[in-house]
């Protein structure tokens, strides 16, 4: 999507990702230790996204895992001030392309069943709901399980 720059995060971006993830998810944040662990987890790629300007800080992120013929989106988040501008879609597009280029045949995710904006984003990209996880989140919220054939 024009207007956004997507790049692969480096280990030194861990503190930035921790702050951005907490801002994006507030009470549902993974927490500092879990976010930082994603940088060393097997097969996990951390993408950051922001404005085209190199000096601009990231405003969104995506974490996804390459599982060979399958891939999984672990989380996508966008700072509240940048929501609705297409950054989430740009991050999703980057994950789909990377998973496809890596040979994945199917891409999975879980998303808050009450998050209509996220559900709409994934459905526009071609994801289909294939199941549900009751009380998936710490606060008791349910998750929709979605998949995309690549």
Short mmCIF file of N, CA, C and O in Angstrom, two decimals:
data_model
loop_
_atom_site.label_atom_id
_atom_site.label_comp_id
_atom_site.label_asym_id
_atom_site.label_seq_id
_atom_site.Cartn_x
_atom_site.Cartn_y
_atom_site.Cartn_z
N UNK A 1 0.83 -1.18 0.00
CA UNK A 1 0.00 0.00 0.00
C UNK A 1 0.88 1.24 0.00
O UNK A 1 1.85 1.31 0.72
N UNK A 2 0.56 2.21 -0.81
CA UNK A 2 1.40 3.40 -0.88
C UNK A 2 1.31 4.18 0.42
O UNK A 2 0.30 4.16 1.11
N UNK A 3 2.39 4.87 0.74
CA UNK A 3 2.43 5.67 1.94
C UNK A 3 2.99 4.95 3.15
O UNK A 3 3.23 5.56 4.17
N UNK A 4 3.23 3.67 3.03
CA UNK A 4 3.76 2.91 4.16
C UNK A 4 5.03 2.17 3.75
O UNK A 4 5.15 1.69 2.65
N UNK A 5 5.94 2.10 4.69
CA UNK A 5 7.19 1.36 4.50
C UNK A 5 7.18 0.21 5.50
O UNK A 5 6.89 0.40 6.67
N UNK A 6 7.45 -0.99 5.01
CA UNK A 6 7.49 -2.19 5.86
C UNK A 6 8.92 -2.73 5.84
O UNK A 6 9.52 -2.85 4.78
N UNK A 7 9.45 -3.06 7.01
CA UNK A 7 10.80 -3.60 7.08
C UNK A 7 10.89 -4.68 8.15
O UNK A 7 10.05 -4.75 9.05
N UNK A 8 11.90 -5.53 8.03
CA UNK A 8 12.14 -6.58 9.01
C UNK A 8 12.87 -5.99 10.20
O UNK A 8 13.90 -5.32 10.03
N UNK A 9 12.33 -6.22 11.38
CA UNK A 9 12.94 -5.68 12.60
C UNK A 9 14.24 -6.40 12.91
O UNK A 9 14.44 -7.55 12.52
N UNK A 10 15.07 -5.72 13.65
CA UNK A 10 16.33 -6.28 14.13
C UNK A 10 16.23 -6.40 15.65
O UNK A 10 15.37 -5.78 16.28
N UNK A 11 17.11 -7.17 16.23
CA UNK A 11 17.09 -7.38 17.67
C UNK A 11 17.11 -6.06 18.43
O UNK A 11 16.44 -5.92 19.46
N UNK A 12 17.82 -5.09 17.92
CA UNK A 12 17.89 -3.80 18.62
C UNK A 12 16.56 -3.03 18.58
O UNK A 12 16.40 -2.02 19.26
N UNK A 13 15.59 -3.52 17.83
CA UNK A 13 14.25 -2.91 17.79
C UNK A 13 13.33 -3.46 18.87
O UNK A 13 12.15 -3.09 18.94
N UNK A 14 13.83 -4.34 19.73
CA UNK A 14 12.98 -5.03 20.70
C UNK A 14 12.26 -4.06 21.63
O UNK A 14 11.05 -4.20 21.86
N UNK A 15 12.95 -3.06 22.17
CA UNK A 15 12.28 -2.12 23.08
C UNK A 15 11.21 -1.31 22.36
O UNK A 15 10.15 -1.03 22.93
N UNK A 16 11.48 -0.95 21.11
CA UNK A 16 10.48 -0.24 20.32
C UNK A 16 9.25 -1.10 20.11
O UNK A 16 8.11 -0.63 20.25
N UNK A 17 9.46 -2.38 19.81
CA UNK A 17 8.33 -3.28 19.61
C UNK A 17 7.54 -3.47 20.90
O UNK A 17 6.31 -3.48 20.87
N UNK A 18 8.22 -3.59 22.02
CA UNK A 18 7.54 -3.75 23.31
C UNK A 18 6.61 -2.56 23.55
O UNK A 18 5.44 -2.73 23.91
N UNK A 19 7.12 -1.35 23.35
CA UNK A 19 6.30 -0.15 23.59
C UNK A 19 5.14 -0.07 22.61
O UNK A 19 4.01 0.26 22.99
N UNK A 20 5.39 -0.38 21.35
CA UNK A 20 4.35 -0.32 20.33
C UNK A 20 3.27 -1.37 20.57
O UNK A 20 2.08 -1.09 20.45
N UNK A 21 3.68 -2.57 20.96
CA UNK A 21 2.71 -3.64 21.23
C UNK A 21 1.83 -3.28 22.42
O UNK A 21 0.61 -3.50 22.41
N UNK A 22 2.41 -2.71 23.48
CA UNK A 22 1.63 -2.30 24.65
C UNK A 22 0.65 -1.19 24.28
O UNK A 22 -0.50 -1.19 24.73
N UNK A 23 1.08 -0.28 23.43
CA UNK A 23 0.21 0.81 22.98
C UNK A 23 -0.94 0.26 22.14
O UNK A 23 -2.09 0.67 22.28
N UNK A 24 -0.65 -0.68 21.27
CA UNK A 24 -1.66 -1.23 20.37
C UNK A 24 -2.68 -2.10 21.09
O UNK A 24 -3.86 -2.10 20.73
N UNK A 25 -2.24 -2.84 22.11
CA UNK A 25 -3.13 -3.83 22.73
C UNK A 25 -3.51 -3.56 24.17
O UNK A 25 -4.36 -4.26 24.72
N UNK A 26 -2.88 -2.60 24.82
CA UNK A 26 -3.24 -2.18 26.16
C UNK A 26 -3.38 -3.38 27.11
O UNK A 26 -2.42 -4.08 27.35
N UNK A 27 -4.56 -3.66 27.60
CA UNK A 27 -4.77 -4.74 28.58
C UNK A 27 -4.51 -6.13 28.01
O UNK A 27 -4.27 -7.07 28.76
N UNK A 28 -4.55 -6.27 26.70
CA UNK A 28 -4.30 -7.57 26.08
C UNK A 28 -2.86 -7.71 25.58
O UNK A 28 -2.55 -8.60 24.81
N UNK A 29 -1.99 -6.84 26.04
CA UNK A 29 -0.58 -6.90 25.66
C UNK A 29 0.03 -8.23 26.10
O UNK A 29 -0.31 -8.77 27.14
N UNK A 30 0.94 -8.73 25.29
CA UNK A 30 1.66 -9.96 25.62
C UNK A 30 2.60 -9.75 26.80
O UNK A 30 3.00 -10.69 27.46
N UNK A 31 3.06 -8.53 26.98
CA UNK A 31 4.05 -8.24 28.02
C UNK A 31 5.45 -8.25 27.45
O UNK A 31 5.73 -8.88 26.43
N UNK A 32 6.33 -7.53 28.11
CA UNK A 32 7.70 -7.32 27.62
C UNK A 32 8.45 -8.62 27.34
O UNK A 32 9.06 -8.78 26.28
N UNK A 33 8.42 -9.57 28.26
CA UNK A 33 9.19 -10.80 28.08
C UNK A 33 8.72 -11.59 26.86
O UNK A 33 9.54 -12.07 26.07
N UNK A 34 7.42 -11.72 26.68
CA UNK A 34 6.89 -12.47 25.54
C UNK A 34 7.20 -11.78 24.22
O UNK A 34 7.54 -12.44 23.23
N UNK A 35 7.08 -10.46 24.21
CA UNK A 35 7.36 -9.72 22.97
C UNK A 35 8.84 -9.88 22.61
O UNK A 35 9.18 -10.20 21.46
N UNK A 36 9.72 -9.70 23.57
CA UNK A 36 11.16 -9.83 23.29
C UNK A 36 11.53 -11.25 22.89
O UNK A 36 12.42 -11.45 22.07
N UNK A 37 10.83 -12.23 23.44
CA UNK A 37 11.12 -13.63 23.09
C UNK A 37 10.82 -13.91 21.62
O UNK A 37 11.42 -14.82 21.03
N UNK A 38 9.94 -13.14 21.02
CA UNK A 38 9.60 -13.36 19.61
C UNK A 38 10.80 -13.15 18.70
O UNK A 38 10.87 -13.73 17.62
N UNK A 39 11.77 -12.36 19.14
CA UNK A 39 12.95 -12.11 18.31
C UNK A 39 13.87 -13.32 18.20
O UNK A 39 14.69 -13.38 17.31
N UNK A 40 13.75 -14.25 19.12
CA UNK A 40 14.62 -15.43 19.09
C UNK A 40 13.83 -16.72 18.88
O UNK A 40 14.42 -17.79 18.81
N UNK A 41 12.53 -16.63 18.75
CA UNK A 41 11.70 -17.83 18.55
C UNK A 41 11.95 -18.40 17.16
O UNK A 41 12.11 -17.67 16.18
N UNK A 42 11.97 -19.70 17.06
CA UNK A 42 12.23 -20.39 15.81
C UNK A 42 11.19 -20.05 14.75
O UNK A 42 9.99 -20.15 14.98
N UNK A 43 11.65 -19.60 13.59
CA UNK A 43 10.79 -19.34 12.45
C UNK A 43 9.98 -18.07 12.51
O UNK A 43 9.19 -17.79 11.62
N UNK A 44 10.14 -17.27 13.58
CA UNK A 44 9.33 -16.06 13.72
C UNK A 44 10.04 -14.87 13.06
O UNK A 44 11.23 -14.66 13.24
N UNK A 45 9.26 -14.11 12.29
CA UNK A 45 9.75 -12.87 11.68
C UNK A 45 8.95 -11.72 12.25
O UNK A 45 7.73 -11.79 12.36
N UNK A 46 9.64 -10.65 12.62
CA UNK A 46 9.01 -9.45 13.13
C UNK A 46 9.12 -8.37 12.06
O UNK A 46 10.22 -8.04 11.61
N UNK A 47 7.97 -7.88 11.62
CA UNK A 47 7.94 -6.78 10.66
C UNK A 47 7.50 -5.51 11.38
O UNK A 47 6.64 -5.56 12.26
N UNK A 48 8.08 -4.40 11.00
CA UNK A 48 7.66 -3.10 11.49
C UNK A 48 7.16 -2.29 10.31
O UNK A 48 7.59 -2.51 9.18
N UNK A 49 6.28 -1.36 10.57
CA UNK A 49 5.76 -0.52 9.50
C UNK A 49 5.58 0.90 9.97
O UNK A 49 5.26 1.15 11.13
N UNK A 50 5.81 1.81 9.07
CA UNK A 50 5.64 3.22 9.39
C UNK A 50 5.59 4.03 8.12
O UNK A 50 5.49 3.50 7.02
N UNK A 51 5.67 5.31 8.31
CA UNK A 51 5.62 6.21 7.17
C UNK A 51 6.87 6.05 6.32
O UNK A 51 7.89 5.52 6.77
N UNK A 52 6.79 6.51 5.09
CA UNK A 52 7.88 6.37 4.13
C UNK A 52 9.17 6.99 4.64
O UNK A 52 10.24 6.45 4.44
N UNK A 53 9.07 8.08 5.37
CA UNK A 53 10.26 8.76 5.88
C UNK A 53 11.08 7.81 6.75
O UNK A 53 10.57 7.18 7.67
N UNK A 54 12.36 7.70 6.46
CA UNK A 54 13.25 6.80 7.20
C UNK A 54 13.32 7.21 8.67
O UNK A 54 13.47 6.38 9.55
N UNK A 55 13.19 8.50 8.96
CA UNK A 55 13.33 8.99 10.33
C UNK A 55 12.08 8.73 11.17
O UNK A 55 12.12 8.81 12.39
N UNK A 56 10.97 8.45 10.52
CA UNK A 56 9.71 8.26 11.25
C UNK A 56 9.74 6.95 12.03
O UNK A 56 10.20 5.93 11.54
N UNK A 57 9.24 6.99 13.28
CA UNK A 57 9.21 5.75 14.07
C UNK A 57 8.15 4.79 13.55
O UNK A 57 7.19 5.20 12.88
N UNK A 58 8.28 3.51 13.85
CA UNK A 58 7.26 2.55 13.42
C UNK A 58 5.94 2.84 14.13
O UNK A 58 5.92 3.28 15.28
N UNK A 59 4.86 2.58 13.42
CA UNK A 59 3.51 2.78 13.95
C UNK A 59 2.72 1.48 14.00
O UNK A 59 1.59 1.46 14.47
N UNK A 60 3.31 0.42 13.47
CA UNK A 60 2.63 -0.88 13.46
C UNK A 60 3.64 -2.00 13.35
O UNK A 60 4.82 -1.77 13.09
N UNK A 61 3.14 -3.21 13.56
CA UNK A 61 4.02 -4.37 13.55
C UNK A 61 3.22 -5.61 13.19
O UNK A 61 2.00 -5.65 13.32
N UNK A 62 3.93 -6.62 12.73
CA UNK A 62 3.35 -7.94 12.47
C UNK A 62 4.38 -8.98 12.88
O UNK A 62 5.56 -8.84 12.57
N UNK A 63 3.93 -10.00 13.57
CA UNK A 63 4.77 -11.14 13.91
C UNK A 63 4.13 -12.36 13.27
O UNK A 63 2.93 -12.58 13.42
N UNK A 64 4.95 -13.10 12.54
CA UNK A 64 4.42 -14.31 11.90
C UNK A 64 5.47 -15.41 11.98
O UNK A 64 6.65 -15.14 12.14
N UNK A 65 4.98 -16.65 11.90
CA UNK A 65 5.85 -17.81 12.04
C UNK A 65 5.77 -18.66 10.78
O UNK A 65 4.69 -19.01 10.32
N UNK A 66 6.94 -19.01 10.25
CA UNK A 66 7.07 -19.90 9.10
C UNK A 66 7.12 -21.33 9.63
O UNK A 66 8.02 -21.69 10.38
N UNK A 67 6.13 -22.13 9.23
CA UNK A 67 6.05 -23.52 9.67
C UNK A 67 6.18 -24.48 8.48
O UNK A 67 5.66 -25.58 8.50
N UNK A 68 6.86 -24.03 7.44
CA UNK A 68 7.02 -24.87 6.24
C UNK A 68 5.85 -24.69 5.31
O UNK A 68 5.66 -23.63 4.74
N UNK A 69 5.04 -25.74 5.16
CA UNK A 69 3.88 -25.64 4.27
C UNK A 69 2.75 -24.81 4.87
O UNK A 69 1.80 -24.47 4.18
N UNK A 70 2.87 -24.50 6.15
CA UNK A 70 1.90 -23.64 6.82
C UNK A 70 2.64 -22.46 7.42
O UNK A 70 3.84 -22.52 7.68
N UNK A 71 1.89 -21.39 7.64
CA UNK A 71 2.43 -20.22 8.33
C UNK A 71 1.34 -19.71 9.26
O UNK A 71 0.16 -20.03 9.08
N UNK A 72 1.76 -18.94 10.25
CA UNK A 72 0.81 -18.45 11.24
C UNK A 72 1.10 -16.99 11.56
O UNK A 72 2.24 -16.63 11.85
N UNK A 73 0.06 -16.17 11.50
CA UNK A 73 0.18 -14.80 11.97
C UNK A 73 -0.02 -14.84 13.48
O UNK A 73 -1.06 -15.29 13.96
N UNK A 74 0.99 -14.40 14.21
CA UNK A 74 0.90 -14.39 15.67
C UNK A 74 0.19 -13.14 16.16
O UNK A 74 -0.60 -13.21 17.09
N UNK A 75 0.48 -12.02 15.54
CA UNK A 75 -0.19 -10.77 15.91
C UNK A 75 0.13 -9.69 14.89
O UNK A 75 1.21 -9.68 14.29
N UNK A 76 -0.82 -8.81 14.71
CA UNK A 76 -0.62 -7.58 13.94
C UNK A 76 -1.22 -6.47 14.79
O UNK A 76 -2.34 -6.60 15.29
N UNK A 77 -0.47 -5.40 14.97
CA UNK A 77 -0.97 -4.28 15.76
C UNK A 77 -0.59 -2.96 15.14
O UNK A 77 0.47 -2.85 14.52
N UNK A 78 -1.45 -1.99 15.33
CA UNK A 78 -1.21 -0.65 14.82
C UNK A 78 -1.50 0.34 15.94
O UNK A 78 -2.50 0.19 16.67
N UNK A 79 -0.63 1.33 16.10
CA UNK A 79 -0.84 2.36 17.11
C UNK A 79 -2.20 3.02 16.88
O UNK A 79 -2.60 3.23 15.73
N UNK A 80 -2.90 3.36 17.96
CA UNK A 80 -4.23 3.97 17.80
C UNK A 80 -4.25 5.19 16.88
O UNK A 80 -5.20 5.38 16.12
N UNK A 81 -3.20 5.99 16.91
CA UNK A 81 -3.16 7.20 16.08
C UNK A 81 -3.04 6.92 14.59
O UNK A 81 -3.29 7.79 13.77
N UNK A 82 -2.63 5.69 14.23
CA UNK A 82 -2.42 5.34 12.82
C UNK A 82 -3.51 4.41 12.28
O UNK A 82 -3.46 4.02 11.11
N UNK A 83 -4.48 4.06 13.10
CA UNK A 83 -5.52 3.12 12.66
C UNK A 83 -6.41 3.74 11.60
O UNK A 83 -6.68 4.93 11.62
N UNK A 84 -6.86 2.90 10.68
CA UNK A 84 -7.76 3.34 9.62
C UNK A 84 -7.06 3.93 8.41
O UNK A 84 -7.72 4.35 7.47
N UNK A 85 -5.74 3.94 8.42
CA UNK A 85 -4.99 4.54 7.33
C UNK A 85 -4.36 3.54 6.37
O UNK A 85 -3.64 3.93 5.46
N UNK A 86 -4.60 2.26 6.59
CA UNK A 86 -4.08 1.25 5.68
C UNK A 86 -2.80 0.55 6.12
O UNK A 86 -2.32 -0.35 5.43
N UNK A 87 -2.25 0.92 7.27
CA UNK A 87 -1.01 0.28 7.71
C UNK A 87 -1.24 -1.18 8.06
O UNK A 87 -0.44 -2.04 7.71
N UNK A 88 -2.34 -1.50 8.72
CA UNK A 88 -2.64 -2.90 9.04
C UNK A 88 -2.73 -3.74 7.78
O UNK A 88 -2.20 -4.86 7.72
N UNK A 89 -3.36 -3.20 6.75
CA UNK A 89 -3.47 -3.91 5.47
C UNK A 89 -2.10 -4.08 4.82
O UNK A 89 -1.80 -5.15 4.27
N UNK A 90 -1.27 -3.06 4.90
CA UNK A 90 0.08 -3.15 4.32
C UNK A 90 0.90 -4.21 5.03
O UNK A 90 1.62 -4.98 4.40
N UNK A 91 0.79 -4.27 6.36
CA UNK A 91 1.50 -5.30 7.13
C UNK A 91 0.98 -6.69 6.78
O UNK A 91 1.76 -7.62 6.58
N UNK A 92 -0.35 -6.83 6.69
CA UNK A 92 -0.94 -8.12 6.33
C UNK A 92 -0.48 -8.55 4.95
O UNK A 92 -0.10 -9.70 4.74
N UNK A 93 -0.50 -7.64 4.00
CA UNK A 93 -0.04 -7.95 2.65
C UNK A 93 1.41 -8.42 2.65
O UNK A 93 1.77 -9.36 1.92
N UNK A 94 2.25 -7.77 3.46
CA UNK A 94 3.67 -8.16 3.53
C UNK A 94 3.83 -9.57 4.10
O UNK A 94 4.65 -10.35 3.62
N UNK A 95 3.02 -9.91 5.11
CA UNK A 95 3.09 -11.26 5.69
C UNK A 95 2.63 -12.29 4.66
O UNK A 95 3.28 -13.33 4.48
N UNK A 96 1.51 -12.01 3.99
CA UNK A 96 1.00 -12.95 2.99
C UNK A 96 2.03 -13.20 1.91
O UNK A 96 2.31 -14.34 1.54
N UNK A 97 2.66 -12.13 1.42
CA UNK A 97 3.67 -12.27 0.38
C UNK A 97 4.87 -13.08 0.88
O UNK A 97 5.34 -13.99 0.19
N UNK A 98 5.35 -12.77 2.07
CA UNK A 98 6.50 -13.48 2.61
C UNK A 98 6.19 -14.96 2.84
O UNK A 98 7.01 -15.83 2.54
N UNK A 99 5.01 -15.25 3.36
CA UNK A 99 4.62 -16.65 3.60
C UNK A 99 4.52 -17.41 2.28
O UNK A 99 5.01 -18.54 2.15
N UNK A 100 3.90 -16.77 1.29
CA UNK A 100 3.76 -17.39 -0.04
C UNK A 100 5.14 -17.61 -0.66
O UNK A 100 5.45 -18.68 -1.17
N UNK A 101 6.00 -16.58 -0.59
CA UNK A 101 7.35 -16.69 -1.15
C UNK A 101 8.17 -17.76 -0.45
O UNK A 101 9.07 -18.36 -1.05
N UNK A 102 7.87 -18.01 0.83
CA UNK A 102 8.58 -19.02 1.59
C UNK A 102 8.05 -20.43 1.37
O UNK A 102 8.57 -21.38 1.95
N UNK A 103 7.00 -20.57 0.56
CA UNK A 103 6.49 -21.88 0.23
C UNK A 103 5.29 -22.35 1.04
O UNK A 103 4.85 -23.49 0.89
N UNK A 104 4.76 -21.49 1.90
CA UNK A 104 3.58 -21.89 2.67
C UNK A 104 2.38 -22.05 1.75
O UNK A 104 2.21 -21.29 0.79
N UNK A 105 1.57 -23.04 2.05
CA UNK A 105 0.34 -23.29 1.28
C UNK A 105 -0.88 -22.71 1.98
O UNK A 105 -1.90 -22.47 1.35
N UNK A 106 -0.78 -22.52 3.29
CA UNK A 106 -1.92 -22.04 4.07
C UNK A 106 -1.39 -21.14 5.19
O UNK A 106 -0.34 -21.40 5.77
N UNK A 107 -2.16 -20.08 5.47
CA UNK A 107 -1.81 -19.12 6.51
C UNK A 107 -2.95 -19.09 7.53
O UNK A 107 -4.12 -18.94 7.14
N UNK A 108 -2.62 -19.23 8.81
CA UNK A 108 -3.61 -19.28 9.88
C UNK A 108 -3.45 -18.08 10.82
O UNK A 108 -2.38 -17.48 10.89
N UNK A 109 -4.50 -17.80 11.58
CA UNK A 109 -4.44 -16.78 12.63
C UNK A 109 -5.61 -16.96 13.58
O UNK A 109 -6.59 -17.63 13.26
N UNK A 110 -5.47 -16.37 14.76
CA UNK A 110 -6.58 -16.20 15.69
C UNK A 110 -6.77 -14.71 15.87
O UNK A 110 -5.79 -13.97 15.96
N UNK A 111 -8.03 -14.27 15.92
CA UNK A 111 -8.34 -12.86 16.07
C UNK A 111 -9.50 -12.71 17.04
O UNK A 111 -10.38 -13.57 17.09
N UNK A 112 -9.48 -11.63 17.78
CA UNK A 112 -10.56 -11.33 18.72
C UNK A 112 -11.89 -11.35 17.97
O UNK A 112 -12.10 -10.58 17.03
N UNK A 113 -12.77 -12.23 18.38
CA UNK A 113 -14.06 -12.39 17.70
C UNK A 113 -14.92 -11.13 17.79
O UNK A 113 -15.84 -10.95 16.99
N UNK A 114 -14.60 -10.24 18.73
CA UNK A 114 -15.36 -9.00 18.88
C UNK A 114 -14.73 -7.83 18.12
O UNK A 114 -15.28 -6.73 18.11
N UNK A 115 -13.59 -8.04 17.48
CA UNK A 115 -12.89 -6.96 16.77
C UNK A 115 -13.36 -6.93 15.32
O UNK A 115 -12.74 -7.53 14.43
N UNK A 116 -14.42 -6.19 15.08
CA UNK A 116 -15.02 -6.17 13.74
C UNK A 116 -14.08 -5.58 12.69
O UNK A 116 -14.09 -6.02 11.54
N UNK A 117 -13.26 -4.61 13.06
CA UNK A 117 -12.32 -4.02 12.10
C UNK A 117 -11.29 -5.05 11.64
O UNK A 117 -11.00 -5.16 10.44
N UNK A 118 -10.73 -5.80 12.59
CA UNK A 118 -9.74 -6.81 12.24
C UNK A 118 -10.38 -7.94 11.43
O UNK A 118 -9.81 -8.40 10.44
N UNK A 119 -11.56 -8.38 11.85
CA UNK A 119 -12.25 -9.43 11.10
C UNK A 119 -12.50 -8.98 9.66
O UNK A 119 -12.29 -9.76 8.72
N UNK A 120 -12.93 -7.75 9.47
CA UNK A 120 -13.19 -7.23 8.12
C UNK A 120 -11.90 -7.18 7.30
O UNK A 120 -11.89 -7.53 6.12
N UNK A 121 -10.80 -6.77 7.92
CA UNK A 121 -9.51 -6.72 7.24
C UNK A 121 -9.13 -8.11 6.73
O UNK A 121 -8.76 -8.29 5.56
N UNK A 122 -9.23 -9.10 7.59
CA UNK A 122 -8.85 -10.46 7.21
C UNK A 122 -9.79 -11.04 6.15
O UNK A 122 -9.35 -11.70 5.22
N UNK A 123 -11.07 -10.75 6.27
CA UNK A 123 -12.01 -11.25 5.26
C UNK A 123 -11.77 -10.60 3.90
O UNK A 123 -11.84 -11.28 2.87
N UNK A 124 -11.45 -9.31 3.89
CA UNK A 124 -11.12 -8.64 2.61
C UNK A 124 -9.91 -9.27 1.96
O UNK A 124 -9.79 -9.31 0.73
N UNK A 125 -8.98 -9.78 2.76
CA UNK A 125 -7.77 -10.42 2.24
C UNK A 125 -8.02 -11.86 1.80
O UNK A 125 -7.14 -12.50 1.26
N UNK A 126 -9.23 -12.37 2.06
CA UNK A 126 -9.57 -13.71 1.61
C UNK A 126 -9.58 -14.78 2.69
O UNK A 126 -9.81 -15.95 2.40
N UNK A 127 -9.33 -14.40 3.93
CA UNK A 127 -9.38 -15.37 5.03
C UNK A 127 -10.82 -15.82 5.26
O UNK A 127 -11.76 -15.05 5.07
N UNK A 128 -10.97 -17.06 5.69
CA UNK A 128 -12.27 -17.62 6.04
C UNK A 128 -12.21 -18.09 7.50
O UNK A 128 -11.17 -18.60 7.95
N UNK A 129 -13.30 -17.92 8.21
CA UNK A 129 -13.37 -18.41 9.59
C UNK A 129 -13.55 -19.93 9.55
O UNK A 129 -14.44 -20.44 8.88
N UNK A 130 -12.66 -20.62 10.26
CA UNK A 130 -12.71 -22.09 10.26
C UNK A 130 -12.98 -22.68 11.65
O UNK A 130 -13.08 -23.88 11.80
N UNK A 131 -13.09 -21.82 12.65
CA UNK A 131 -13.34 -22.31 13.99
C UNK A 131 -13.33 -21.18 15.00
O UNK A 131 -13.26 -20.01 14.64
N UNK A 132 -13.42 -21.55 16.26
CA UNK A 132 -13.41 -20.58 17.35
C UNK A 132 -12.65 -21.15 18.53
O UNK A 132 -12.57 -22.37 18.70
N UNK A 133 -12.09 -20.26 19.33
CA UNK A 133 -11.44 -20.65 20.58
C UNK A 133 -12.15 -19.85 21.68
O UNK A 133 -11.98 -18.64 21.78
N UNK A 134 -12.94 -20.55 22.46
CA UNK A 134 -13.69 -19.92 23.55
C UNK A 134 -12.74 -19.49 24.66
O UNK A 134 -11.79 -20.21 24.99
N UNK A 135 -12.99 -18.32 25.20
CA UNK A 135 -12.21 -17.74 26.29
C UNK A 135 -10.70 -17.81 26.01
O UNK A 135 -9.90 -18.13 26.88
N UNK A 136 -10.33 -17.47 24.81
CA UNK A 136 -8.93 -17.53 24.35
C UNK A 136 -8.06 -16.49 25.05
O UNK A 136 -6.90 -16.73 25.34
N UNK A 137 -8.63 -15.31 25.29
CA UNK A 137 -7.87 -14.21 25.88
C UNK A 137 -8.01 -14.22 27.40
O UNK A 137 -8.98 -14.72 27.95
N UNK A 138 -7.01 -13.63 28.07
CA UNK A 138 -6.99 -13.60 29.55
C UNK A 138 -8.26 -12.98 30.12
O UNK A 138 -8.68 -13.35 31.21
N UNK A 139 -8.85 -12.03 29.40
CA UNK A 139 -10.05 -11.38 29.91
C UNK A 139 -11.33 -12.16 29.59
O UNK A 139 -12.43 -11.69 29.82
N UNK A 140 -11.18 -13.36 29.03
CA UNK A 140 -12.33 -14.21 28.75
C UNK A 140 -12.89 -14.07 27.33
O UNK A 140 -13.83 -14.78 26.97
N UNK A 141 -12.32 -13.17 26.54
CA UNK A 141 -12.79 -12.98 25.16
C UNK A 141 -12.52 -14.18 24.27
O UNK A 141 -11.54 -14.91 24.47
N UNK A 142 -13.39 -14.37 23.31
CA UNK A 142 -13.26 -15.47 22.36
C UNK A 142 -12.43 -15.03 21.14
O UNK A 142 -12.37 -13.86 20.80
N UNK A 143 -11.83 -16.01 20.49
CA UNK A 143 -11.08 -15.77 19.26
C UNK A 143 -11.71 -16.54 18.12
O UNK A 143 -12.19 -17.66 18.30
N UNK A 144 -11.71 -15.93 16.95
CA UNK A 144 -12.08 -16.62 15.71
C UNK A 144 -10.80 -17.18 15.11
O UNK A 144 -9.76 -16.49 15.09
N UNK A 145 -10.84 -18.40 14.66
CA UNK A 145 -9.70 -19.02 13.96
C UNK A 145 -9.97 -18.87 12.47
O UNK A 145 -11.04 -19.23 11.99
N UNK A 146 -8.99 -18.31 11.76
CA UNK A 146 -9.16 -18.03 10.34
C UNK A 146 -8.01 -18.65 9.55
O UNK A 146 -6.92 -18.86 10.08
N UNK A 147 -8.27 -18.90 8.27
CA UNK A 147 -7.25 -19.48 7.39
C UNK A 147 -7.36 -18.89 6.00
O UNK A 147 -8.45 -18.49 5.56
N UNK A 148 -6.23 -18.83 5.32
CA UNK A 148 -6.16 -18.35 3.95
C UNK A 148 -5.36 -19.35 3.14
O UNK A 148 -4.23 -19.70 3.50
N UNK A 149 -5.94 -19.84 2.02
CA UNK A 149 -5.18 -20.67 1.10
C UNK A 149 -4.27 -19.77 0.29
O UNK A 149 -4.73 -18.79 -0.30
N UNK A 150 -2.99 -20.10 0.26
CA UNK A 150 -2.03 -19.28 -0.46
C UNK A 150 -1.79 -19.83 -1.85
O UNK A 150 -1.22 -19.22 -2.69
#
